[in-house]
PDB file of C-alpha atoms in Angstrom:
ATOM      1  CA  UNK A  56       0.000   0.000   0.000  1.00 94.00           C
ATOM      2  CA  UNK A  57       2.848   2.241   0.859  1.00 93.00           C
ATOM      3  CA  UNK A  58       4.369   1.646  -2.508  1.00 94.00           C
ATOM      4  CA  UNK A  59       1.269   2.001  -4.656  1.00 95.00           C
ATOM      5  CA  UNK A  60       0.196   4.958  -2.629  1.00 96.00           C
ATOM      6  CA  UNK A  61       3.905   6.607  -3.150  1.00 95.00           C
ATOM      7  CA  UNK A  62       4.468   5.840  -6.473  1.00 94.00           C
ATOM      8  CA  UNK A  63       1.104   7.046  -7.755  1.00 96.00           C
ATOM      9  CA  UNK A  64       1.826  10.220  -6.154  1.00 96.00           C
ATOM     10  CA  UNK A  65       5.169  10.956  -7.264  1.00 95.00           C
ATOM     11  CA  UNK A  66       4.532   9.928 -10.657  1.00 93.00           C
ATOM     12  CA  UNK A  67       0.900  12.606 -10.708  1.00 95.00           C
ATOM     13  CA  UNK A  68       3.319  15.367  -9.787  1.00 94.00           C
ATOM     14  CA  UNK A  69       6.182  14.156 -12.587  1.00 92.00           C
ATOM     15  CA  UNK A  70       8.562  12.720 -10.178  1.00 91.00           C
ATOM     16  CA  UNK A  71       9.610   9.944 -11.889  1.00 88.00           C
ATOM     17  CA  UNK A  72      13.389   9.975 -11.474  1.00 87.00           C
ATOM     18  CA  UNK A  73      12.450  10.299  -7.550  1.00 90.00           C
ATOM     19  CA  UNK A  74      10.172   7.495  -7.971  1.00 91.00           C
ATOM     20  CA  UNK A  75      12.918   5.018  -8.839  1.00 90.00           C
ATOM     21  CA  UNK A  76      14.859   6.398  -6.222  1.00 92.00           C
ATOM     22  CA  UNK A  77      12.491   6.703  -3.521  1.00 95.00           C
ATOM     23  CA  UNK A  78      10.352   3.366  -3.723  1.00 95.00           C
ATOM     24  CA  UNK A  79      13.947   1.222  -2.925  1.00 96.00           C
ATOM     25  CA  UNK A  80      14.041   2.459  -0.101  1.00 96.00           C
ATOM     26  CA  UNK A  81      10.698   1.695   1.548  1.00 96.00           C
ATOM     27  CA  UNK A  82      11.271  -1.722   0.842  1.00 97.00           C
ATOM     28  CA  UNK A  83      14.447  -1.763   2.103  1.00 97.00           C
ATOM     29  CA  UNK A  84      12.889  -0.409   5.391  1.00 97.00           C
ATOM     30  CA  UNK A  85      10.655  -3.110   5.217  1.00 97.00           C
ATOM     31  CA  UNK A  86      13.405  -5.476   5.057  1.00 97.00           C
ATOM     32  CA  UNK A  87      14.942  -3.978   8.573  1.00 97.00           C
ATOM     33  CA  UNK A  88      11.194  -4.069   9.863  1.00 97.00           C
ATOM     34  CA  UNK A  89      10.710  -7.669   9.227  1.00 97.00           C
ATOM     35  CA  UNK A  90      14.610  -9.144  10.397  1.00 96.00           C
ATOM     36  CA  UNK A  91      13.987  -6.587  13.381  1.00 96.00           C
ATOM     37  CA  UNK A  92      10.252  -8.606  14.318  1.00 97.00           C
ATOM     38  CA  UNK A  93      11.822 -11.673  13.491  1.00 95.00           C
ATOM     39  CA  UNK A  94      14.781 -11.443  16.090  1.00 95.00           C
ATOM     40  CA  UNK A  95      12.370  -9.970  18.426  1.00 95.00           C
ATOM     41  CA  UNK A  96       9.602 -12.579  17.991  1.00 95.00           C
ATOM     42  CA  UNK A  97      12.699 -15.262  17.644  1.00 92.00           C
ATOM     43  CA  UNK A  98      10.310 -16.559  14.223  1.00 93.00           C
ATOM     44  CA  UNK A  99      12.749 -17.726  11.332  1.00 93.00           C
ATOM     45  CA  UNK A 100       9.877 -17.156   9.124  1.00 94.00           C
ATOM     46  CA  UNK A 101       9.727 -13.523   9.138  1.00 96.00           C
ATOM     47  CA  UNK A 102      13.754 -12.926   8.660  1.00 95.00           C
ATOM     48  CA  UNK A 103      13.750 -15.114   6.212  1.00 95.00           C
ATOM     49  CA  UNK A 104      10.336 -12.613   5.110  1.00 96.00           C
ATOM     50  CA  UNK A 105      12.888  -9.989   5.265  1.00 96.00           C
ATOM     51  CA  UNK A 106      14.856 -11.238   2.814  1.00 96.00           C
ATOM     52  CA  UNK A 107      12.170 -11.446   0.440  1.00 97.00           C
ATOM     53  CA  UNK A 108      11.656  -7.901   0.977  1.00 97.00           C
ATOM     54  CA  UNK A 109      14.932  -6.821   0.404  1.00 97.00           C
ATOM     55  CA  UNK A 110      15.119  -8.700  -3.011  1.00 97.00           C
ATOM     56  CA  UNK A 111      12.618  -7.286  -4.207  1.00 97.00           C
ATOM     57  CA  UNK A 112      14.150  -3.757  -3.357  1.00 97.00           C
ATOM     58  CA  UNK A 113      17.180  -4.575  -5.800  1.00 96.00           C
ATOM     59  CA  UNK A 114      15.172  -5.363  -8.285  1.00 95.00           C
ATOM     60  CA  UNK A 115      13.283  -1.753  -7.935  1.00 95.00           C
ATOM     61  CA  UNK A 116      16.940  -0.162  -7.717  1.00 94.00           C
ATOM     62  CA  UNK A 117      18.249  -2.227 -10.693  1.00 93.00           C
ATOM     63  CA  UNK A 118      15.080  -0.543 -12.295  1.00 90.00           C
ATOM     64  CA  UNK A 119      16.140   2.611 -11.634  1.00 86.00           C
ATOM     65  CA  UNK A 120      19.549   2.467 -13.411  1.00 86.00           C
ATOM     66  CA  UNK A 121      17.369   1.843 -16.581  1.00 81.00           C
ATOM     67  CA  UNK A 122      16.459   5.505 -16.102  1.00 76.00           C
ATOM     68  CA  UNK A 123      18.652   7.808 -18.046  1.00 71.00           C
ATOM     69  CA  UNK A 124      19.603  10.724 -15.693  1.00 71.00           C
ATOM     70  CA  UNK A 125      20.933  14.615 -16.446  1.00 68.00           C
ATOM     71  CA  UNK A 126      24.683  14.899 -17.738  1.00 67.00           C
ATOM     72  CA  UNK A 127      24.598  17.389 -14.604  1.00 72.00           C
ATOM     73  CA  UNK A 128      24.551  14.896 -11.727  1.00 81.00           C
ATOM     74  CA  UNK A 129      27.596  14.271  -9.405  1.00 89.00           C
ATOM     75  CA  UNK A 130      29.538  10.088  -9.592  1.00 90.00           C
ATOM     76  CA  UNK A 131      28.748   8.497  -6.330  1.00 92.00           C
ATOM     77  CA  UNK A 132      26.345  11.741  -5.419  1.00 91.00           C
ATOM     78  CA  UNK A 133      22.841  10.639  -7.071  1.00 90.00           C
ATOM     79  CA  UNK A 134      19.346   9.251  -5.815  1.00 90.00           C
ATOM     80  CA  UNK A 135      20.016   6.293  -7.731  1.00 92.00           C
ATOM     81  CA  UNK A 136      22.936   5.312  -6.278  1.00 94.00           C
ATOM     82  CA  UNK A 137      22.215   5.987  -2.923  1.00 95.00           C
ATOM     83  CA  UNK A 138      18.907   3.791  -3.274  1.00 95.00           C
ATOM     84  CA  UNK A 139      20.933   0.977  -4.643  1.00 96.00           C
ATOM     85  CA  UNK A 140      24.016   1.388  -1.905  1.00 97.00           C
ATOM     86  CA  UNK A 141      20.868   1.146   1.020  1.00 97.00           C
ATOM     87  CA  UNK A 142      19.658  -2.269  -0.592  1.00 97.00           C
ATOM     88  CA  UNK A 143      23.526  -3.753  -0.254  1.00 97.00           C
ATOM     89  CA  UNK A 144      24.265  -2.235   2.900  1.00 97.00           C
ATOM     90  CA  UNK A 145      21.122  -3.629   4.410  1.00 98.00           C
ATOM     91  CA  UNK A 146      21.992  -7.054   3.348  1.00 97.00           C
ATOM     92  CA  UNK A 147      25.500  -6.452   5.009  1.00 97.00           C
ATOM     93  CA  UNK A 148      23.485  -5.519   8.320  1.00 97.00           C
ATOM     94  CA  UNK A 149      21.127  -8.682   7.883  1.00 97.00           C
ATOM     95  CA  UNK A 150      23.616 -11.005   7.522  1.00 96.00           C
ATOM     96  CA  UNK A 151      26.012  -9.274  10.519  1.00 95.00           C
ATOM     97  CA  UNK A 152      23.058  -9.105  13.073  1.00 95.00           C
ATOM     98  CA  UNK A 153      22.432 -13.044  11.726  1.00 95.00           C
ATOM     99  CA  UNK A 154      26.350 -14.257  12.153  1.00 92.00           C
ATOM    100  CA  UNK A 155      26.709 -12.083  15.448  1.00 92.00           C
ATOM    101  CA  UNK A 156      22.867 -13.188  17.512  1.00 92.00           C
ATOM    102  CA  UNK A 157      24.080 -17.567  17.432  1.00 88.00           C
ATOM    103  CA  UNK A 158      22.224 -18.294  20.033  1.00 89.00           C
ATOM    104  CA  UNK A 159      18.515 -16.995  18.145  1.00 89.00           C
ATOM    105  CA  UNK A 160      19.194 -17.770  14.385  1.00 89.00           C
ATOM    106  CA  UNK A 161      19.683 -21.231  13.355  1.00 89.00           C
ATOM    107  CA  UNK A 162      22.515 -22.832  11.704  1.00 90.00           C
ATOM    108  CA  UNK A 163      21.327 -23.095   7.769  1.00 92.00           C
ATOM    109  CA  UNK A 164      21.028 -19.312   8.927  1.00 93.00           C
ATOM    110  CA  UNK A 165      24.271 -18.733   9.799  1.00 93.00           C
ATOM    111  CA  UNK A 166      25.432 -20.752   6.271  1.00 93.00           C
ATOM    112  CA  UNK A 167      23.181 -18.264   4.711  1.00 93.00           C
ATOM    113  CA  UNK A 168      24.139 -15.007   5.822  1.00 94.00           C
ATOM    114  CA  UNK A 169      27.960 -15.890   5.108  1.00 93.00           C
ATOM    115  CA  UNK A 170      26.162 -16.546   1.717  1.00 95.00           C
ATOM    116  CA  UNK A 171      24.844 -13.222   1.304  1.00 96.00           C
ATOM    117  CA  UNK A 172      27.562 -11.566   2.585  1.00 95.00           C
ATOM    118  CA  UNK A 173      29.491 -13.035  -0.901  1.00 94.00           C
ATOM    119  CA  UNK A 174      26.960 -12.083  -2.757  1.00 96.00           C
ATOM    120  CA  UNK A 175      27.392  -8.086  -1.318  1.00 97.00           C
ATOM    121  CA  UNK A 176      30.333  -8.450  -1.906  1.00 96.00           C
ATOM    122  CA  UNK A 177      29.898  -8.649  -5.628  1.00 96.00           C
ATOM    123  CA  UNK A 178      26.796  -6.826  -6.042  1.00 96.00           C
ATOM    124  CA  UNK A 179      28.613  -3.980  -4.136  1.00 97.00           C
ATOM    125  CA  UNK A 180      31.772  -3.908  -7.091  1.00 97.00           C
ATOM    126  CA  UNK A 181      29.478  -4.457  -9.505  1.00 96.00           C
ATOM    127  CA  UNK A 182      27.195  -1.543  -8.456  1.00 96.00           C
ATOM    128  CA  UNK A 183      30.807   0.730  -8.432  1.00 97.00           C
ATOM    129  CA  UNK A 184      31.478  -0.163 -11.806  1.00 96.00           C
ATOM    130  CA  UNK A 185      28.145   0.554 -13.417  1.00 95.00           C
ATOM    131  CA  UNK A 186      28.050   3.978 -11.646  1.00 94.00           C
ATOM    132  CA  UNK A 187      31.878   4.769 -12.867  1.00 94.00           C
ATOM    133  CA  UNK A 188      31.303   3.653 -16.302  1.00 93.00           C
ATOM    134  CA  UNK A 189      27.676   5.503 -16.540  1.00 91.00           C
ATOM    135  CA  UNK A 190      29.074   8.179 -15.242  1.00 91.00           C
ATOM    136  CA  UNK A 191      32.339   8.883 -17.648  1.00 89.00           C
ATOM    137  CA  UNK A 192      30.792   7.115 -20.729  1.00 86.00           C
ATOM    138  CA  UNK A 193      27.329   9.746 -20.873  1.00 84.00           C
ATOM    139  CA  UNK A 194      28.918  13.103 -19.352  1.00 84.00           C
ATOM    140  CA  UNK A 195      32.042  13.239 -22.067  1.00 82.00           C
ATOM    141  CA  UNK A 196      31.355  14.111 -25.218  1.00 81.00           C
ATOM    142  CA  UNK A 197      34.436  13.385 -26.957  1.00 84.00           C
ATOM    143  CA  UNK A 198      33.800   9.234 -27.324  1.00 83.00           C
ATOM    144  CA  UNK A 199      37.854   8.798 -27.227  1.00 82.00           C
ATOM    145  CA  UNK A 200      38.822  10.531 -24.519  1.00 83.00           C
ATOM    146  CA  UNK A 201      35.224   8.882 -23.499  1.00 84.00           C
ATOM    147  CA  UNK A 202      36.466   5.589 -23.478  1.00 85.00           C
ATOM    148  CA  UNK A 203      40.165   5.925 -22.247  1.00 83.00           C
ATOM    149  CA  UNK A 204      38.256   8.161 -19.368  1.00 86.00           C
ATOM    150  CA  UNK A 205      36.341   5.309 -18.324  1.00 88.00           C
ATOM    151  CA  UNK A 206      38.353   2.584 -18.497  1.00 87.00           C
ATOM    152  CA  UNK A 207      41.460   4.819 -16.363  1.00 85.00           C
ATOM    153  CA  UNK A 208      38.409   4.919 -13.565  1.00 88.00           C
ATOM    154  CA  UNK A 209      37.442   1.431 -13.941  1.00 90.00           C
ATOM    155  CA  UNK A 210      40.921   0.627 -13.158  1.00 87.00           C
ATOM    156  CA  UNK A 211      41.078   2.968 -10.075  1.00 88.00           C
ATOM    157  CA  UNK A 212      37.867   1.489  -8.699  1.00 91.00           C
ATOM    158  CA  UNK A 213      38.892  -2.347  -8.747  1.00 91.00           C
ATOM    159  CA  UNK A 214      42.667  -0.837  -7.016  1.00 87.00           C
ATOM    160  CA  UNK A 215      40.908   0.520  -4.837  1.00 89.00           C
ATOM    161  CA  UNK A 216      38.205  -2.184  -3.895  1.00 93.00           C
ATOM    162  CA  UNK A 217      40.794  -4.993  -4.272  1.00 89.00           C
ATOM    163  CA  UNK A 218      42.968  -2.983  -1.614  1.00 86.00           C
ATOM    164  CA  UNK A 219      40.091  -2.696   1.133  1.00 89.00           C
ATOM    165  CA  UNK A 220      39.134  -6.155   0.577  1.00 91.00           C
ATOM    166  CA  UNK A 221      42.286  -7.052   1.276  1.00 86.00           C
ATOM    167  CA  UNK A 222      42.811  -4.678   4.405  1.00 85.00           C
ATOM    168  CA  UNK A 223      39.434  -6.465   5.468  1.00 89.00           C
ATOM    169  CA  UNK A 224      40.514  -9.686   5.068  1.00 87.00           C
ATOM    170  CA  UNK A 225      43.580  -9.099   7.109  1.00 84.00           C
ATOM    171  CA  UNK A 226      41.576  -7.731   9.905  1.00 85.00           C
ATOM    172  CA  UNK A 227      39.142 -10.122   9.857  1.00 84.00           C
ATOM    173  CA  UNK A 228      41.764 -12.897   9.314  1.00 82.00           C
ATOM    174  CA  UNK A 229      39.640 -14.343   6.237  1.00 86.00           C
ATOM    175  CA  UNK A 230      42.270 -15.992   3.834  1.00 84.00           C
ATOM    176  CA  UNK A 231      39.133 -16.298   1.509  1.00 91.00           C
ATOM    177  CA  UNK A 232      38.782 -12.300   1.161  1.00 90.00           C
ATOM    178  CA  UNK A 233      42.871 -11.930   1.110  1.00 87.00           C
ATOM    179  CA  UNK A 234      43.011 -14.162  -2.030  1.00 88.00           C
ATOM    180  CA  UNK A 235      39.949 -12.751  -3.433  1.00 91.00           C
ATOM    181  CA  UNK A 236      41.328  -9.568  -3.134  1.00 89.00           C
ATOM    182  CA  UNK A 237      45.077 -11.035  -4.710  1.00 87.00           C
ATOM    183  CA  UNK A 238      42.981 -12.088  -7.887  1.00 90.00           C
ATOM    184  CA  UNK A 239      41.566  -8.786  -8.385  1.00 91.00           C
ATOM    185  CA  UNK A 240      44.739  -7.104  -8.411  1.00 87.00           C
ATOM    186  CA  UNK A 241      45.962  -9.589 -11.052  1.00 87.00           C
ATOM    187  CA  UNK A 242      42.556  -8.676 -12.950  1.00 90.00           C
ATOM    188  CA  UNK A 243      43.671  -4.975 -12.561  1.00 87.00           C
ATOM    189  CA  UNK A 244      47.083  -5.336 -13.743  1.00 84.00           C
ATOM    190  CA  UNK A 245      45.767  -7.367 -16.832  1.00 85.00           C
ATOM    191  CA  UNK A 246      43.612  -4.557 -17.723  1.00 86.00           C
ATOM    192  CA  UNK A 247      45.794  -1.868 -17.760  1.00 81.00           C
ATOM    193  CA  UNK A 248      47.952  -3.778 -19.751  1.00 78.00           C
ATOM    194  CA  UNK A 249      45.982  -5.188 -22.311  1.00 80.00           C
ATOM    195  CA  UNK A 250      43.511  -2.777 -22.281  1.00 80.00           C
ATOM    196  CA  UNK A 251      44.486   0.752 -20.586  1.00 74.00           C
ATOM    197  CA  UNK A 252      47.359   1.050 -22.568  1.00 74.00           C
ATOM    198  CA  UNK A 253      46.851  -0.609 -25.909  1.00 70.00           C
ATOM    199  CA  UNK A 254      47.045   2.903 -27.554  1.00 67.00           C
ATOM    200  CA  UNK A 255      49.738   4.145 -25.242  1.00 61.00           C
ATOM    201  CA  UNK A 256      53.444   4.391 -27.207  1.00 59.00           C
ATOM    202  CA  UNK A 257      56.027   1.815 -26.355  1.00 59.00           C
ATOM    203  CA  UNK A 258      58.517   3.378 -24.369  1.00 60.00           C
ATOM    204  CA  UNK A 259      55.572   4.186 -21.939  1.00 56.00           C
ATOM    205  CA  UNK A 260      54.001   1.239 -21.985  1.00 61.00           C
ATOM    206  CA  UNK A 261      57.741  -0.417 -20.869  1.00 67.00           C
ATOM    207  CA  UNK A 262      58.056   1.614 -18.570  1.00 65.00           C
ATOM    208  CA  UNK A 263      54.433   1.337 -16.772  1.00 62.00           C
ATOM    209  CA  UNK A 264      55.164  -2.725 -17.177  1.00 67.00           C
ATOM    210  CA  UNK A 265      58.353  -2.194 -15.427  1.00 71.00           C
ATOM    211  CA  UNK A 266      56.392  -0.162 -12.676  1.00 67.00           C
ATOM    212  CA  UNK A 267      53.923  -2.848 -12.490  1.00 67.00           C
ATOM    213  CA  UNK A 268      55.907  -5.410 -11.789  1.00 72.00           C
ATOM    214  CA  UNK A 269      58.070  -3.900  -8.823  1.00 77.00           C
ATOM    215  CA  UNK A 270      54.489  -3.225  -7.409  1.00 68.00           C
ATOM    216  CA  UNK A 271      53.415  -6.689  -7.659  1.00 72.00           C
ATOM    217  CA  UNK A 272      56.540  -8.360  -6.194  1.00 78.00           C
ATOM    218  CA  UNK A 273      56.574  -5.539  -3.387  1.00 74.00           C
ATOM    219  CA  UNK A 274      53.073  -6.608  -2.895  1.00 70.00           C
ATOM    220  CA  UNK A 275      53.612 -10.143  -2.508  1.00 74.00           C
ATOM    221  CA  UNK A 276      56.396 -10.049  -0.485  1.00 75.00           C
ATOM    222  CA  UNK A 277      54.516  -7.853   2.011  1.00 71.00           C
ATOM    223  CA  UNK A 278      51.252  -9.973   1.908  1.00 72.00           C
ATOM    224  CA  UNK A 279      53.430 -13.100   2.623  1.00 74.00           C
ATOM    225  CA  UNK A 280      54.839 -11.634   5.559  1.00 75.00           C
ATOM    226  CA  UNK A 281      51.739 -10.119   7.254  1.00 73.00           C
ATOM    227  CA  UNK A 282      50.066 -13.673   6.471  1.00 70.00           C
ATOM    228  CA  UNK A 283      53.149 -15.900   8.444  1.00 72.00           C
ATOM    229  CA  UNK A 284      52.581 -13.054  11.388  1.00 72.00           C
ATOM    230  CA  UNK A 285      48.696 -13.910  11.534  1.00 65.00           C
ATOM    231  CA  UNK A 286      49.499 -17.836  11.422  1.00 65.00           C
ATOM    232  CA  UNK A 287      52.457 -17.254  13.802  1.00 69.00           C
ATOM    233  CA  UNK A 288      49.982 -15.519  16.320  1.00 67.00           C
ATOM    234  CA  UNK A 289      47.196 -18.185  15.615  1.00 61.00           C
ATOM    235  CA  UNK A 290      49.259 -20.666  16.712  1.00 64.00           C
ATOM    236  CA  UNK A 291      50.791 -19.326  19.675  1.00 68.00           C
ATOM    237  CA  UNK A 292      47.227 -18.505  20.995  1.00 62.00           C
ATOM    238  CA  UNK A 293      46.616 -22.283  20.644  1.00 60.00           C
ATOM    239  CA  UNK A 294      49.055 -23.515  22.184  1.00 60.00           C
ATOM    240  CA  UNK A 295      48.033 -24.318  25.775  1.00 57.00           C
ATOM    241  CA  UNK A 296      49.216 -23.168  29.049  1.00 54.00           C
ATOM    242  CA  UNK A 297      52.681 -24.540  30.442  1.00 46.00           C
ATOM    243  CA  UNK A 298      53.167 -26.919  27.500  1.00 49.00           C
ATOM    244  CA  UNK A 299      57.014 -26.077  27.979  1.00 47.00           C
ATOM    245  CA  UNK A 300      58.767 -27.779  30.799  1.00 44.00           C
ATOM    246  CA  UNK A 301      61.641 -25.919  32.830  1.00 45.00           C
ATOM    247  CA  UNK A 302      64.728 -28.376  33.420  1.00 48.00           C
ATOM    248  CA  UNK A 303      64.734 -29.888  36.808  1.00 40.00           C
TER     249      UNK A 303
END
């Protein structure tokens, strides 16, 4: 009723880009209403209910990116995007309050929400890269300085990304994220290879390869150390109590 009620309003008075953006975010506060019941009511039904909800709220914010917007509008500063960054951030929040309240949620719950914390994961990247590209690709005229635009920001985006993930992973001590995060920066440096610089001259493009690859081993060896420090400390805090004998 809320949505009908909004929606038929908003579009009466010519609102339609607010429509898109608005309507997200109702469901999305139905998806918070219904996890928050469930926990409170301890019923798996309605968080599961609430996860319903919220898929249907990124499909209304997918919608919205079908929308085509004013070559005014700001990257990362936009209805659109903020509807669509509420709908992943509320599955971040589901699946937290899920991992972190054990002793409520069930355990093909707890499989779950480490499920759909993957998944926003992706849908979070993939959500930066549509806005970059969108972005760069409609608000440049020139389609040349278009395209090598775009692609430069691509690039900075999965850097970026692939360095918090990492950072993350480190913090969280998830090897999973660490690697995930390794890949990426392989899928980064392949880009600007292959594909950044394709039209770049050759004493540049030797010179940006040599670049890369001091990066990458400086990288690696850093990663490989901070890793043996986490297992190090791991296994220390296993070990137990007065396992080492004192000569007699």
């Amino acid at each position: 009723l809320a949505t009908s009620e909004t929606r038929i309003w908003l579009i009466a008075h010519n609102y339609h880009y607010l429509a898109r953006c608005v309507l997200p975010l109702l469901w999305v506060a139905g998806a918070a209403s219904y996890l928050t019941a469930g926990l409170k009511l301890r019923t798996a039904r309605l968080r599961d209910a609430g996860l319903a909800v919220l898929l249907v709220a990124a499909l209304l914010s997918a919608y919205g990116y079908s929308l085509d917007i004013h070559r005014g509008y700001y990257l990362f500063l936009n209805g659109r995007f903020a509807a669509t960054l509420a709908v992943i951030l509320m599955a971040f929040a589901h699946a937290y309050t899920i991992r972190r309240l054990r002793n409520i949620c069930s355990k093909n719950e707890q499989i779950s929400a480490k499920m759909l914390y993957g998944i926003a994961i992706v849908l979070l990247f993939a959500l930066l890269n549509i806005e970059t590209y969108l972005y760069f690709s409609k608000t440049i005229a020139d389609p040349e300085k278009a395209r090598w635009i775009t692609h430069t920001a691509l690039s900075i985006v999965w850097g970026v990304y692939a360095a918090a993930i990492l950072v993350i992973g480190f913090w969280r001590n998830a090897r999973i994220l660490r690697l995930s995060a390794l890949a990426l920066f392989g899928a980064t440096a392949l880009k600007l290879v292959i594909v950044d610089m394709a039209k770049v001259e050759e004493v540049y493009r030797i010179v940006s390869f040599f670049v890369l690859g001091i990066l990458m081993i400086a990288a690696s060896y850093l990663y490989h150390r901070v890793e043996k420090k986490l297992v190090t400390s791991a296994a220390t805090a296993e070990k137990p109590n007065g396992s080492t004998s004192s000569p007699s």
